[in-house]
Structures are given as structure tokens and as C-alpha cells.
Coordinates of C-alpha atoms and ligand atoms in Angstrom, one line a residue:
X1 CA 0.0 0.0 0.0
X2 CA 3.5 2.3 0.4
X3 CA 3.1 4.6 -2.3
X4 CA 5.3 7.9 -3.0
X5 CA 3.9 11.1 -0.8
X6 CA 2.1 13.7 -1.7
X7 CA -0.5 15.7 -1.2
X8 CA -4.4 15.1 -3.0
X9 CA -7.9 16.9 -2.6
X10 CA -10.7 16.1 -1.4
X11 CA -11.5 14.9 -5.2
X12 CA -8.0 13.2 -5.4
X13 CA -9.2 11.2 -2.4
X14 CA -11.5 9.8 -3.7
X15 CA -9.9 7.7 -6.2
X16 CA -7.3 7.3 -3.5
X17 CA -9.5 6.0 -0.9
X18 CA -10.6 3.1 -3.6
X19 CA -7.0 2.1 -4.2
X20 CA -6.7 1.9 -0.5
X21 CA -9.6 -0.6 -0.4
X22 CA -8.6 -2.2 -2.9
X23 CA -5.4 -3.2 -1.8
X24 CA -7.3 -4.0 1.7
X25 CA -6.9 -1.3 3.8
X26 CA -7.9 -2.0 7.5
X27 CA -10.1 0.8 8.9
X28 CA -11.0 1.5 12.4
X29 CA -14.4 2.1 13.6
X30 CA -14.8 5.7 12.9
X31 CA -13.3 5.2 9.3
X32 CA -14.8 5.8 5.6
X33 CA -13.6 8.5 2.7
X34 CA -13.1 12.2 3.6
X35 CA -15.5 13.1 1.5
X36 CA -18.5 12.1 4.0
X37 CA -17.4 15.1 6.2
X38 CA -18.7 17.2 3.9
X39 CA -21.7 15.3 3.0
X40 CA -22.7 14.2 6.2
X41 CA -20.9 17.5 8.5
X42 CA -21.1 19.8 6.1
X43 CA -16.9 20.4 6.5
X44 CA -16.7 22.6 3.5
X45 CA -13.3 23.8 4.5
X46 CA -12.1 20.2 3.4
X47 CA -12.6 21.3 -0.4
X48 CA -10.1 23.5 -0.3
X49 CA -7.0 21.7 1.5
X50 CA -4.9 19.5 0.2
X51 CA -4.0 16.7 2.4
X52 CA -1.1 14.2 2.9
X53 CA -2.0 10.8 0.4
X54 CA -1.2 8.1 3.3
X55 CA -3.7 6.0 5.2
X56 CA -2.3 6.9 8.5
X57 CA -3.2 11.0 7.3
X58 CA -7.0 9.5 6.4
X59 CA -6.7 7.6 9.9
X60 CA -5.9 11.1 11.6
X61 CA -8.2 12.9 9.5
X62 CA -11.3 10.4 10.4
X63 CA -10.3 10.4 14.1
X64 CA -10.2 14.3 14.1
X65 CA -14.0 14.8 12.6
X66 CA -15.8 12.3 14.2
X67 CA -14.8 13.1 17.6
X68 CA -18.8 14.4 18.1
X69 CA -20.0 11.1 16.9
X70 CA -18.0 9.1 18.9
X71 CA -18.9 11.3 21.9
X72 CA -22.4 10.6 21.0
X73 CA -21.7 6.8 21.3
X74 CA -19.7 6.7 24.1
X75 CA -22.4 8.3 26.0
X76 CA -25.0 5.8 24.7
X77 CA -22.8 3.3 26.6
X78 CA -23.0 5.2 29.9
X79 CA -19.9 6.8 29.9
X80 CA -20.1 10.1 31.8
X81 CA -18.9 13.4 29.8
X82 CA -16.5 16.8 31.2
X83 CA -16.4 19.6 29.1
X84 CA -12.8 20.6 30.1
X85 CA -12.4 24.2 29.2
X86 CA -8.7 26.4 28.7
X87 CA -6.5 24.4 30.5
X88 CA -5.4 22.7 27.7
X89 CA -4.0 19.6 28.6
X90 CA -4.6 19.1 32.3
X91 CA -7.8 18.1 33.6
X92 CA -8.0 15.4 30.7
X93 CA -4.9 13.8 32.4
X94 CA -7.0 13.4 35.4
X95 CA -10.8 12.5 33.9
X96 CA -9.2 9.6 31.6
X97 CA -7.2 7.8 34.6
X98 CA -11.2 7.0 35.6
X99 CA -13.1 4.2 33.3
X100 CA -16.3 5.1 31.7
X101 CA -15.2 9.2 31.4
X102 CA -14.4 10.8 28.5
X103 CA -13.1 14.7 28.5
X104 CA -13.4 17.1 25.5
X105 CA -12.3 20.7 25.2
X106 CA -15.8 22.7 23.9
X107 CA -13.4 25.4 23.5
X108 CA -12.4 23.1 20.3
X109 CA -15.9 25.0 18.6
X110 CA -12.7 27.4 17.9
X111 CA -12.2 26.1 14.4
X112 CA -15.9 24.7 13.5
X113 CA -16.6 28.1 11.6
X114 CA -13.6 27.4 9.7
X115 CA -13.9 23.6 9.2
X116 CA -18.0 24.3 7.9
X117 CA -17.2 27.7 6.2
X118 CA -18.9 29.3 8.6
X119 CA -22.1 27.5 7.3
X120 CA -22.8 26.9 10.5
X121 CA -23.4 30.6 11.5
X122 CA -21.4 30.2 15.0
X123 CA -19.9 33.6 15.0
X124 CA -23.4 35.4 13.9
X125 CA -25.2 33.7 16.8
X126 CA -22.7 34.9 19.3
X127 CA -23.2 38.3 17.9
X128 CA -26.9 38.1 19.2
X129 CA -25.9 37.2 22.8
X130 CA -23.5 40.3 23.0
X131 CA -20.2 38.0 22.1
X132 CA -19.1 39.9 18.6
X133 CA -16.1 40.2 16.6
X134 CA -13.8 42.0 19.7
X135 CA -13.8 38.5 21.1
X136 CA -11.6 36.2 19.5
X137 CA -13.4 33.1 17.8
X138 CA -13.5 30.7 20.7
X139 CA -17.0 32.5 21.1
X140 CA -18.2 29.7 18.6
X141 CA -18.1 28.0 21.5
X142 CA -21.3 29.9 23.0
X143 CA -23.6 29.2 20.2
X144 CA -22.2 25.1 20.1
X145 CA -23.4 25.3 23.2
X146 CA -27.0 26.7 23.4
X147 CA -27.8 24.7 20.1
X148 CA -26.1 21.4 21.1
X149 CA -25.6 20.3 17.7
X150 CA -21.8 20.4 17.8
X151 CA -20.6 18.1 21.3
X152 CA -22.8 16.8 23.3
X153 CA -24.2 18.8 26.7
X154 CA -21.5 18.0 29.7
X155 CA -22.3 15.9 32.6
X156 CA -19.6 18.1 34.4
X157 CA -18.3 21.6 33.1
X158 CA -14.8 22.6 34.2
X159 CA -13.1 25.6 33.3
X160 CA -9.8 27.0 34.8
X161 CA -9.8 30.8 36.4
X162 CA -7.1 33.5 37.3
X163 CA -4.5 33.3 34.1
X164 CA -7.0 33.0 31.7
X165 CA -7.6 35.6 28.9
X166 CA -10.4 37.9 28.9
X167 CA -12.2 36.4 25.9
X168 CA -12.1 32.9 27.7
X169 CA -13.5 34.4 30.8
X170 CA -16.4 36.7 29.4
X171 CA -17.6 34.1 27.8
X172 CA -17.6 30.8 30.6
X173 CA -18.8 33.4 32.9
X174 CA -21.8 34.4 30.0
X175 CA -22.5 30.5 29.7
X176 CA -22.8 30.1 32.7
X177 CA -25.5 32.6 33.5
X178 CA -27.5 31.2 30.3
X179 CA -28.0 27.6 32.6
X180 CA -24.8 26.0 32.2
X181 CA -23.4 25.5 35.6
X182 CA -19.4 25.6 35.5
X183 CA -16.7 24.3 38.6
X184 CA -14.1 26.9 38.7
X185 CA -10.8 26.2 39.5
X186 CA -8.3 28.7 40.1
X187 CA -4.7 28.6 38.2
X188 CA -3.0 31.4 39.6
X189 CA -0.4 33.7 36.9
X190 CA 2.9 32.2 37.1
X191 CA 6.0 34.5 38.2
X192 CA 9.5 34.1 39.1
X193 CA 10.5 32.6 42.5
X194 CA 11.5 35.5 44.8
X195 CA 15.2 35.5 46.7
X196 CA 14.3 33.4 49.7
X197 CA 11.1 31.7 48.5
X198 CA 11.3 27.9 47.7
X199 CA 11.7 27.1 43.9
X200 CA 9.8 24.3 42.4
X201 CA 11.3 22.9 38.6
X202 CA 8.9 22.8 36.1
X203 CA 8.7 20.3 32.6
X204 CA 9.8 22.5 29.9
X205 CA 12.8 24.1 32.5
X206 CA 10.4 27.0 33.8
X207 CA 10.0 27.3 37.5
X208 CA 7.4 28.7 40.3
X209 CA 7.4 29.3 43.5
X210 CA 6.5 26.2 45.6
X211 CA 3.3 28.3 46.9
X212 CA 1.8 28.2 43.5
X213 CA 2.5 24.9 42.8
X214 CA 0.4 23.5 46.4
X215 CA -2.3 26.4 45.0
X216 CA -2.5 24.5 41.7
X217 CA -2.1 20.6 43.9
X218 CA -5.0 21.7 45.9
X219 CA -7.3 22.4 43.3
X220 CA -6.6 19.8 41.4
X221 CA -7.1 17.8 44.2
X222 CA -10.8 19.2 44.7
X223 CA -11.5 18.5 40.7
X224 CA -10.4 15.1 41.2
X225 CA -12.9 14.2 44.2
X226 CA -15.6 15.8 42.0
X227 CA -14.5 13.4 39.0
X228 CA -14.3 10.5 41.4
X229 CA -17.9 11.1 42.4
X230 CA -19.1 11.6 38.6
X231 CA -17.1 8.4 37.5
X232 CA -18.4 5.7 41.4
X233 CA -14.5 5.7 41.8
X234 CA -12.2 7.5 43.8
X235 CA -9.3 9.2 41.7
X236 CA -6.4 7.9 44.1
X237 CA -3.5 7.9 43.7
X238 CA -2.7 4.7 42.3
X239 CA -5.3 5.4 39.7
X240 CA -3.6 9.1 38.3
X241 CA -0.5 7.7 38.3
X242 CA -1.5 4.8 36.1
X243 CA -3.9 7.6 34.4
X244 CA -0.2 9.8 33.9
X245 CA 1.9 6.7 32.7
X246 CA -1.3 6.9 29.8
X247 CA -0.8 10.5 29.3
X248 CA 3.2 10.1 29.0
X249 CA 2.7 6.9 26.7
X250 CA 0.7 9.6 23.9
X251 CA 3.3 12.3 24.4
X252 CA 6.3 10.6 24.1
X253 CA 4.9 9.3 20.5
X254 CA 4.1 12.8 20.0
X255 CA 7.4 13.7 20.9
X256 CA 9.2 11.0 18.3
X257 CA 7.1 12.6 15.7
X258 CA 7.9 16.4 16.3
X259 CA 11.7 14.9 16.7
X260 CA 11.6 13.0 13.4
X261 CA 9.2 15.8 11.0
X262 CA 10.4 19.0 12.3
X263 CA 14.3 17.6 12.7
X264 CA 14.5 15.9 9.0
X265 CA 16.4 17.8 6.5
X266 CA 13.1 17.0 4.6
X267 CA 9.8 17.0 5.9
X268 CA 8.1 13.4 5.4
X269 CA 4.9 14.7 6.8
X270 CA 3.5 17.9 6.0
X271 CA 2.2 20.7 8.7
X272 CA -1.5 20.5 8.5
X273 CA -1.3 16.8 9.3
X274 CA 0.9 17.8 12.1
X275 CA -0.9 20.7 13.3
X276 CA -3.9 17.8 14.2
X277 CA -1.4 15.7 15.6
X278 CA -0.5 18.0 18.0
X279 CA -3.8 19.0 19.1
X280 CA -4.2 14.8 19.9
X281 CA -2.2 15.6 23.0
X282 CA -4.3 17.6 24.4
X283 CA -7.5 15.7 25.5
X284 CA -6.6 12.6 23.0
X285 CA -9.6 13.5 20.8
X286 CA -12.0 12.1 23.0
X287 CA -10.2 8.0 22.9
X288 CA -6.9 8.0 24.5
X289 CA -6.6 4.8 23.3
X290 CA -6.8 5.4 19.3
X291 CA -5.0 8.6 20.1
X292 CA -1.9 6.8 20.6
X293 CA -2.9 4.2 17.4
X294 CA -2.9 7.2 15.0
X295 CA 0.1 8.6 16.4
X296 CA 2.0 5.2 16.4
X297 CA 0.4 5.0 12.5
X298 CA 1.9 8.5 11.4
X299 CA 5.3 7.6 13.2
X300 CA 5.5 4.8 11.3
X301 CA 4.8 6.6 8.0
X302 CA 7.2 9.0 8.7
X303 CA 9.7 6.5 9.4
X304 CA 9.2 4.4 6.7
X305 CA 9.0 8.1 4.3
X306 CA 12.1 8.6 5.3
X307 CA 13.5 4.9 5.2
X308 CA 12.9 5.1 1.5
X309 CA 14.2 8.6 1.3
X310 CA 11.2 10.2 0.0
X311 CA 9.9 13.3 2.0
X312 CA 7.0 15.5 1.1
X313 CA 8.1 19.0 1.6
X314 CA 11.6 19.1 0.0
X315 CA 15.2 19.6 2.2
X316 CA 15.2 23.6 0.1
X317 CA 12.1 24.2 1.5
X318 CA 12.9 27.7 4.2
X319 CA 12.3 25.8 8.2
X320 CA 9.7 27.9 10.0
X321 CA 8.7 28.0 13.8
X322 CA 5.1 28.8 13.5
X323 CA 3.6 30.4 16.8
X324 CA 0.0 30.2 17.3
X325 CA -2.7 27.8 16.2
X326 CA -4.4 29.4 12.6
X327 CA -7.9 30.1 12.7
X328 CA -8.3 29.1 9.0
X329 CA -6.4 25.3 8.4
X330 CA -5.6 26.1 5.0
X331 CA -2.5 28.4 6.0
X332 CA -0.4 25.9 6.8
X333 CA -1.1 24.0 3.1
X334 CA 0.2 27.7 2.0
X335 CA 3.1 28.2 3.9
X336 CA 4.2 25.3 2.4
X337 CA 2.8 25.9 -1.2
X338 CA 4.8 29.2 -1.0
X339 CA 8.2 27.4 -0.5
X340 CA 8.0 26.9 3.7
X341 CA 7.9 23.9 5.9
X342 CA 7.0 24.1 9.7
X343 CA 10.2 22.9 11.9
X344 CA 8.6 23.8 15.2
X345 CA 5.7 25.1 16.7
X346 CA 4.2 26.4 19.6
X347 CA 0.7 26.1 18.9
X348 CA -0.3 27.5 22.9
X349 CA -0.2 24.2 24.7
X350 CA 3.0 23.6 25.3
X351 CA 3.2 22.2 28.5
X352 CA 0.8 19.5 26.9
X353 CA 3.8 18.3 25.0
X354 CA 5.8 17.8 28.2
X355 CA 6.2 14.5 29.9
X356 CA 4.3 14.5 33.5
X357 CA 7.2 13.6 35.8
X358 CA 6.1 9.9 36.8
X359 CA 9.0 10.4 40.1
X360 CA 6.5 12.7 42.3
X361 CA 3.2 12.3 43.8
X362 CA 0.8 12.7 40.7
X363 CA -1.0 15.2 42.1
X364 CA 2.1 17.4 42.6
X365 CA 3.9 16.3 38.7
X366 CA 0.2 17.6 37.4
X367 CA 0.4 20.3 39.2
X368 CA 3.6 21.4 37.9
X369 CA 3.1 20.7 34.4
X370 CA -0.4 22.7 34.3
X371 CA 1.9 25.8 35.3
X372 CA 4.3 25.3 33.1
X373 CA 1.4 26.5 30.7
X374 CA 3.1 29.0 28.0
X375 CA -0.3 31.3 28.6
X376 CA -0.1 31.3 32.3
X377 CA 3.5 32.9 32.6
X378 CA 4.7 35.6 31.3
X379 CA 5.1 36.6 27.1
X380 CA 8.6 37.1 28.0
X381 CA 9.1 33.3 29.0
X382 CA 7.1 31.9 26.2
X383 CA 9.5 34.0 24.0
X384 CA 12.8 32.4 26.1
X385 CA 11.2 29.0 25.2
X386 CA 10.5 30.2 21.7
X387 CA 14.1 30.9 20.8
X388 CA 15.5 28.0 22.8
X389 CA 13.5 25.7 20.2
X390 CA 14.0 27.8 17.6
X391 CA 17.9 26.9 18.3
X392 CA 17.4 23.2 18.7
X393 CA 15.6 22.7 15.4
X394 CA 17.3 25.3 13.2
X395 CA 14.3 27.4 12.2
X396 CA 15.4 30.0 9.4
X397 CA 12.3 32.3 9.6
X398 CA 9.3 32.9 12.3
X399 CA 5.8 33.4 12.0
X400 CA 3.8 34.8 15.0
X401 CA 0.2 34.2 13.8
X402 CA -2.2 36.5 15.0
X403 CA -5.7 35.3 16.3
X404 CA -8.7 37.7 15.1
X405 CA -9.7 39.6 18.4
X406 CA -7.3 37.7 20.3
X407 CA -7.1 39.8 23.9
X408 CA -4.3 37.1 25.6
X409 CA -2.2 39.5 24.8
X410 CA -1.9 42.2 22.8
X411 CA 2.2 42.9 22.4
X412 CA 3.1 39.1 21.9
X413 CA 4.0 39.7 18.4
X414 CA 6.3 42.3 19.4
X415 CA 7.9 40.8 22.3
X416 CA 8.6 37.4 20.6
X417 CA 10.0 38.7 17.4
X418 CA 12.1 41.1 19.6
X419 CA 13.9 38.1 21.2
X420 CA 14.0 36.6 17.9
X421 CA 15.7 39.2 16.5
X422 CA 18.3 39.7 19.4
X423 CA 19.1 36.4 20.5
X424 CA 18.9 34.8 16.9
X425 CA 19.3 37.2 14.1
X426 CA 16.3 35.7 12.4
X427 CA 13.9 37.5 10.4
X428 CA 10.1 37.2 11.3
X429 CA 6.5 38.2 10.5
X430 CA 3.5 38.5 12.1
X431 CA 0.5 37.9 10.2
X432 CA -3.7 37.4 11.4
X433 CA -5.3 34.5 9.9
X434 CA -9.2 34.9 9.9
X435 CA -11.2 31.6 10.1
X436 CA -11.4 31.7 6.3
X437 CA -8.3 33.4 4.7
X438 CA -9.4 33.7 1.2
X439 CA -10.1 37.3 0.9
X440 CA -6.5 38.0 2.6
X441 CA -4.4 35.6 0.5
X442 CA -3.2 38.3 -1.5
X443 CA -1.6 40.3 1.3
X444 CA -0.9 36.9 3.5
X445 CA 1.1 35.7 0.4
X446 CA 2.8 38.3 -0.6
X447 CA 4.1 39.4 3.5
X448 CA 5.1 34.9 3.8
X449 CA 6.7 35.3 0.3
X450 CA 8.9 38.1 1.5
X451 CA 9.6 36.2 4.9
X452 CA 10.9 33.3 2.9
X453 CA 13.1 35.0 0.3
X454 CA 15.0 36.7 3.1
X455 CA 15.4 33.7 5.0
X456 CA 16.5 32.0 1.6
X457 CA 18.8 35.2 0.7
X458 CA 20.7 34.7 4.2
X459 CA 22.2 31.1 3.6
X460 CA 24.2 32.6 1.2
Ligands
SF4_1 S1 -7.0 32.5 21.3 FE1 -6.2 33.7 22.9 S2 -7.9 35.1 23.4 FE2 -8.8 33.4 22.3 S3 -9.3 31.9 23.9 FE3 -7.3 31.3 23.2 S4 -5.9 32.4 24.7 FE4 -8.0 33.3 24.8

């Protein structure tokens, strides 16, 4: 079935989806052809990307869009359901060591108006409860909820308080006065240790103050008797630590495939792919279990790609550290279209991407890694991080990709390109991506262009 790489539409997958079964491809449960998302989803956004040809990419692809269906099912089997909302990465850890719960970020309603074209009229129906354009567009996530067509309504709601953006926060506390009740939990801004104060080492080589850290302990703590209770089973410790070993098993595949796409002189998978692969670390799509399938799949594309010495985006192509997710997926089949390949990312969860230390009470290593957040600290340490992995993976160019209305903050273009340009000597943009792009792709590639010509102008 190992067939040169490239990259096919929606109507090239057709035919390619037929080979596939021809040659007896094995599908999983939640398989079929692409092109059902559209029919079935309405996904018109999948008409106009191109997408990677293997059948690990369809496996990804599949897994990605039917994460509402197979919430749907799971509750038909009397599992319970948590909405996890803007902590990207932690509570997840915690509702998956419990059998029979499944977590899901609503806050994921973020790229529906792209994914349906905005077909789905998301953005407008925020508008009429007071949530317009000044709000970035997680505020899909408003209208998902009040007409419950897009996940299914919550058996428990949590959403994390204190270092959370203003967007995130208007909007929870707007849901929650429209009759969807919401446990708080408070994750305090990360700072520096002061002289004196006991320091506690973070994943990702941050640190905080041990105060913060038993601030962050307790409330986890008070989330995981309320999960216990929702799940008839205590969340002990024996059962989060077996729940973390899970959680570490899906990141350190993640991790081999950053290590192997981003690090190869070639790429042998191309970004958008691993833009959704990266976001599987996060709450594991809803199946921590075929979370780690898919990702062992693409790994072993990728390895075999590269086995055979064929890659996807060519070794000329300029390496680009991409910060921020984009609104509209169809920028990062541009980037590349326009001579660019991604070779890090920092896509806002970062600390998602870090091993939970498995040497420390669990409650304590979750702790630590849900304030090693990159959106909890300061723009200044996210930056530091930035240029560190811009080092280790030899970016050429960075892109700081600007979210429409974004308030989390307002000078992180400027602070990150600043250390860019100091520490590294690289040259950068920063660019906004609306959830459709179309109408900007003049400007966008013109401003990208330019980026990648200078980068290409310095090897010389
Ligand atoms: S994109 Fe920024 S402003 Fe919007 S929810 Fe995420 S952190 Fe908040």
C-alpha cells in the first residue's frame, strides 16, 4: 500500500480511498472517505485543502472529525462526559485515569466556523448574545453550546480561572449565567520565585514558587474528588499515576514525531497533518486509546518516508517556527505551497507536549506541568522558550500568527520577534489568519513570500 507522498484533494481522495480498499486497507471504527465530512458534517473547508495521500493522514483525518460522533456513542454506553475548558492539557490527564469518562475541550468550537465555512453561523449567533467580533473566535463555543448540535451537553463543566484571557473568561462566565453550571478552579499567573522563597522545577525548564504549585495541587485535588464522584470511583492515587503513565505513553509518541518531522532535512509529513497531531495531546480527541494508534500510524509513515528517502516538503524548503494555532487550516497548506515547511511550533499548549514527571506524587507532577502552561506565565518566558526551540531545530524564519480579536495578549507579536531578532538574528512576520483566509491571500502571500526570500537570501 506504500506509495510515493504527496499531497491530494478532497476529489483526489476519492480515487485514493478506492486504491486503498482495494489493496485491503484495515479501517478502524470511525473510518470511511473524507468526503463524508462534507456530506454528512457539512466540512466545506475540506474542499479547499490538500492533504497528505497516506492511510495513517485518512486515519488522523477520520479520528479528528468524528470526535462528536463518537462522543455521542460513548455516552449511549453510559460513559459520563466533562467539558474541560482552557486548561489545555490538564484536567483530561486526570478524567481519563477514571473508566467510563471521557473529556473534551468545547473550547475546540474554535475552528468549526472554519472547518464548515462558517455555514454553521457560530460567530453570527454569538453576535446576538453580546459575544461579537472584539472576542476572538472561541465564542463559537457559545452558540455550540446553546444549540447542542456540535458536542454533546456535559455531565460536568470545568473551566480554569485566574491566568485565563479575557475572551475565555467573558464568555464561561456568559455561559454560565445562560443555565450551564461551570466548577471553577483557580490557576493562579505564574511568576519568578523570589530570593528566599522555595523554587519548584517545572517540565519544559520553567519554575514557580513552591506556593503556586500546592495552589495548583490543591485544586486539582478538589476537581479530582468531584470526578471520582461523577465516575463511582475515587481518583487515588494509584489510579492518576497509572492515568499519567497513559498520558506520557501519547506524548512521548508525539514527541518522536515532532523529533523525526520538524528535525529531518526534509519534511516526510507535511504541517496541517501535524498541526492535528498535536492537538491529539491535548485531551486525546475524545479516545486515549486510538490517540496513541494514530500517532504510532503517522510515526511509522514518517519513518518508513524517510526509510525510502522520500519526503514530502523538500530539504530547500525555508524551516519555519510557527507560533500560534491558525484560525483558517488552509494556512499551513500555503506556507508550504509558498516554499515553507514548519520545523517547530508552539501552537499554545505547550506544556501538553511535556512529559508528567512519573517520580513525584501525581497530584504534585500535574500540578507542575499545568503551570508550566506558555499562557499562564509571562510573554517574555514563552519568548525564552521560543528561541530556545528555535535553536534546537534550526528554524530560518518565524511566524507569529495572530488570532482575530485575540485579547491574551496584545504585544506578543512584538515581544517574541524582539527576542527573535536579538538572540537569533532571524527574520520574522506577524501575520492574522481569519477563520477563512481567502479574501487576505493576497496580502498573506505576498508578506510569507517576502519572509521566505530573506530567509532563503541569508544562507548565502
Ligand atoms: S486564542 Fe487567545 S484570546 Fe482566544 S481563547 Fe485562546 S488564549 Fe484566549
Amino acid at each position: 500500500m506504500s506509495t510515493a507522498p504527496t499531497k491530494l484533494t478532497l476529489d483526489e481522495w476519492d480515487a485514493r480511498y478506492a486504491e486503498l480498499r482495494r489493496s485491503g486497507l484495515l479501517e478502524t471504527f470511525y473510518g470511511g472517505p473524507l468526503r463524508r465530512h462534507v456530506l454528512q458534517e457539512s466540512d466545506f473547508r475540506l474542499r479547499h485543502l490538500r492533504f497528505d495521500n497516506s492511510a495513517a493522514s485518512l486515519r488522523l483525518w477520520n479520528f479528528l472529525l468524528t470526535e462528536n460522533e463518537r462522543l455521542a456513542q460513548a455516552r449511549a454506553q453510559g460513559n459520563k462526559i466533562v467539558g474541560t475548558m482552557k486548561d489545555l492539557g490538564t484536567v483530561p490527564v486526570m478524567a481519563y485515569s477514571l473508566a467510563g469518562v471521557r473529556a473534551f475541550y468545547p473550547d475546540g468550537a474554535w475552528w468549526t466556523p472554519c472547518l464548515m465555512e462558517c455555514s454553521d453561523g457560530l460567530l453570527q449567533q454569538a453576535e446576538t448574545f453580546g459575544i461579537d467580533a472584539s472576542f476572538c473566535p472561541v465564542r463559537a463555543m457559545l452558540s455550540a453550546f446553546l444549540n447542542g448540535e456540535h458536542f454533546p451537553r456535559p455531565d460536568l463543566l470545568i473551566c480554569s480561572t485566574g491566568a485565563v484571557c479575557d475572551d475565555f473568561s467573558a464568555i464561561a462566565q456568559r455561559l454560565e449565567k445562560m443555565g450551564f453550571p461551570i466548577v471553577w478552579w483557580e490557576m493562579p499567573r505564574r511568576r519568578d520565585p523570589e530570593p528566599g522563597e522555595t523554587a519548584c522545577a517545572l517540565p519544559g525548564g520553567s519554575k514557580a514558587p513552591q506556593i503556586q504549585v500546592e495552589c495548583v495541587r490543591e485544586e486539582l485535588a478538589r476537581l479530582g474528588g468531584m470526578l471520582g464522584e461523577l465516575a463511582g470511583q475515587p481518583l487515588d492515587s494509584d489510579t492518576l499515576a497509572e492515568g499519567i503513565r497513559q498520558a506520557n505513553d501519547v506524548r512521548r509518541l508525539l514527541a518522536a514525531l515532532r523529533l523525526l518531522v520538524y528535525g529531518s532535512p526534509g519534511a516526510p509529513l507535511p504541517a496541517l497533518e501535524m498541526l492535528v497531531a498535536e492537538m491529539l495531546a491535548i485531551h486525546f480527541c475524545s479516545d486515549r486509546g486510538e490517540a496513541s494508534g494514530v500517532l504510532r500510524a503517522l510515526l511509522a509513515e514518517a519513518q518508513e518516508r524517510l526509510r525510502r528517502g522520500q519526503c514530502i516538503i523538500p530539504e530547500e524548503a525555508v524551516r519555519v517556527f510557527w507560533v500560534n494555532p491558525v484560525a483558517d487550516l488552509r494556512a499551513m497548506n500555503l506556507l508550504e505551497e509558498w516554499g515553507g515547511r514548519i520545523c517547530g511550533s508552539d501552537y499554545m499548549f505547550g506544556h501538553a507536549l511535556e512529559l508528567i514527571p512519573e517520580d513525584l506524587p501525581p497530584l504534585e507532577a500535574l500540578a507542575r506541568t499545568a503551570l508550566a502552561d506558555p499562557m499562564v506565565g509571562s510573554t517574555l518566558d514563552r519568548a525564552r522558550r521560543i528561541v530556545a526551540d528555535c535553536r534546537a531545530y534550526r528554524a530560518e524564519a518565524v511566524v507569529v500568527s495572530r488570532i482575530p480579536g485575540a485579547s491574551h495578549c496584545a504585544r506578543e507579536g512584538a515581544i517574541i520577534r524582539q527576542l527573535v531578532r536579538e538572540e537569533l538574528g532571524l527574520p520574522s512576520i506577524e501575520l492574522e489568519v481569519p477563520p477563512i483566509c481567502d479574501a487576505l491571500l493576497p496580502t498573506l502571500s505576498s508578506r510569507v513570500q517576502g519572509l521566505l526570500e530573506t530567509a532563503r537570501a541569508r544562507r548565502s
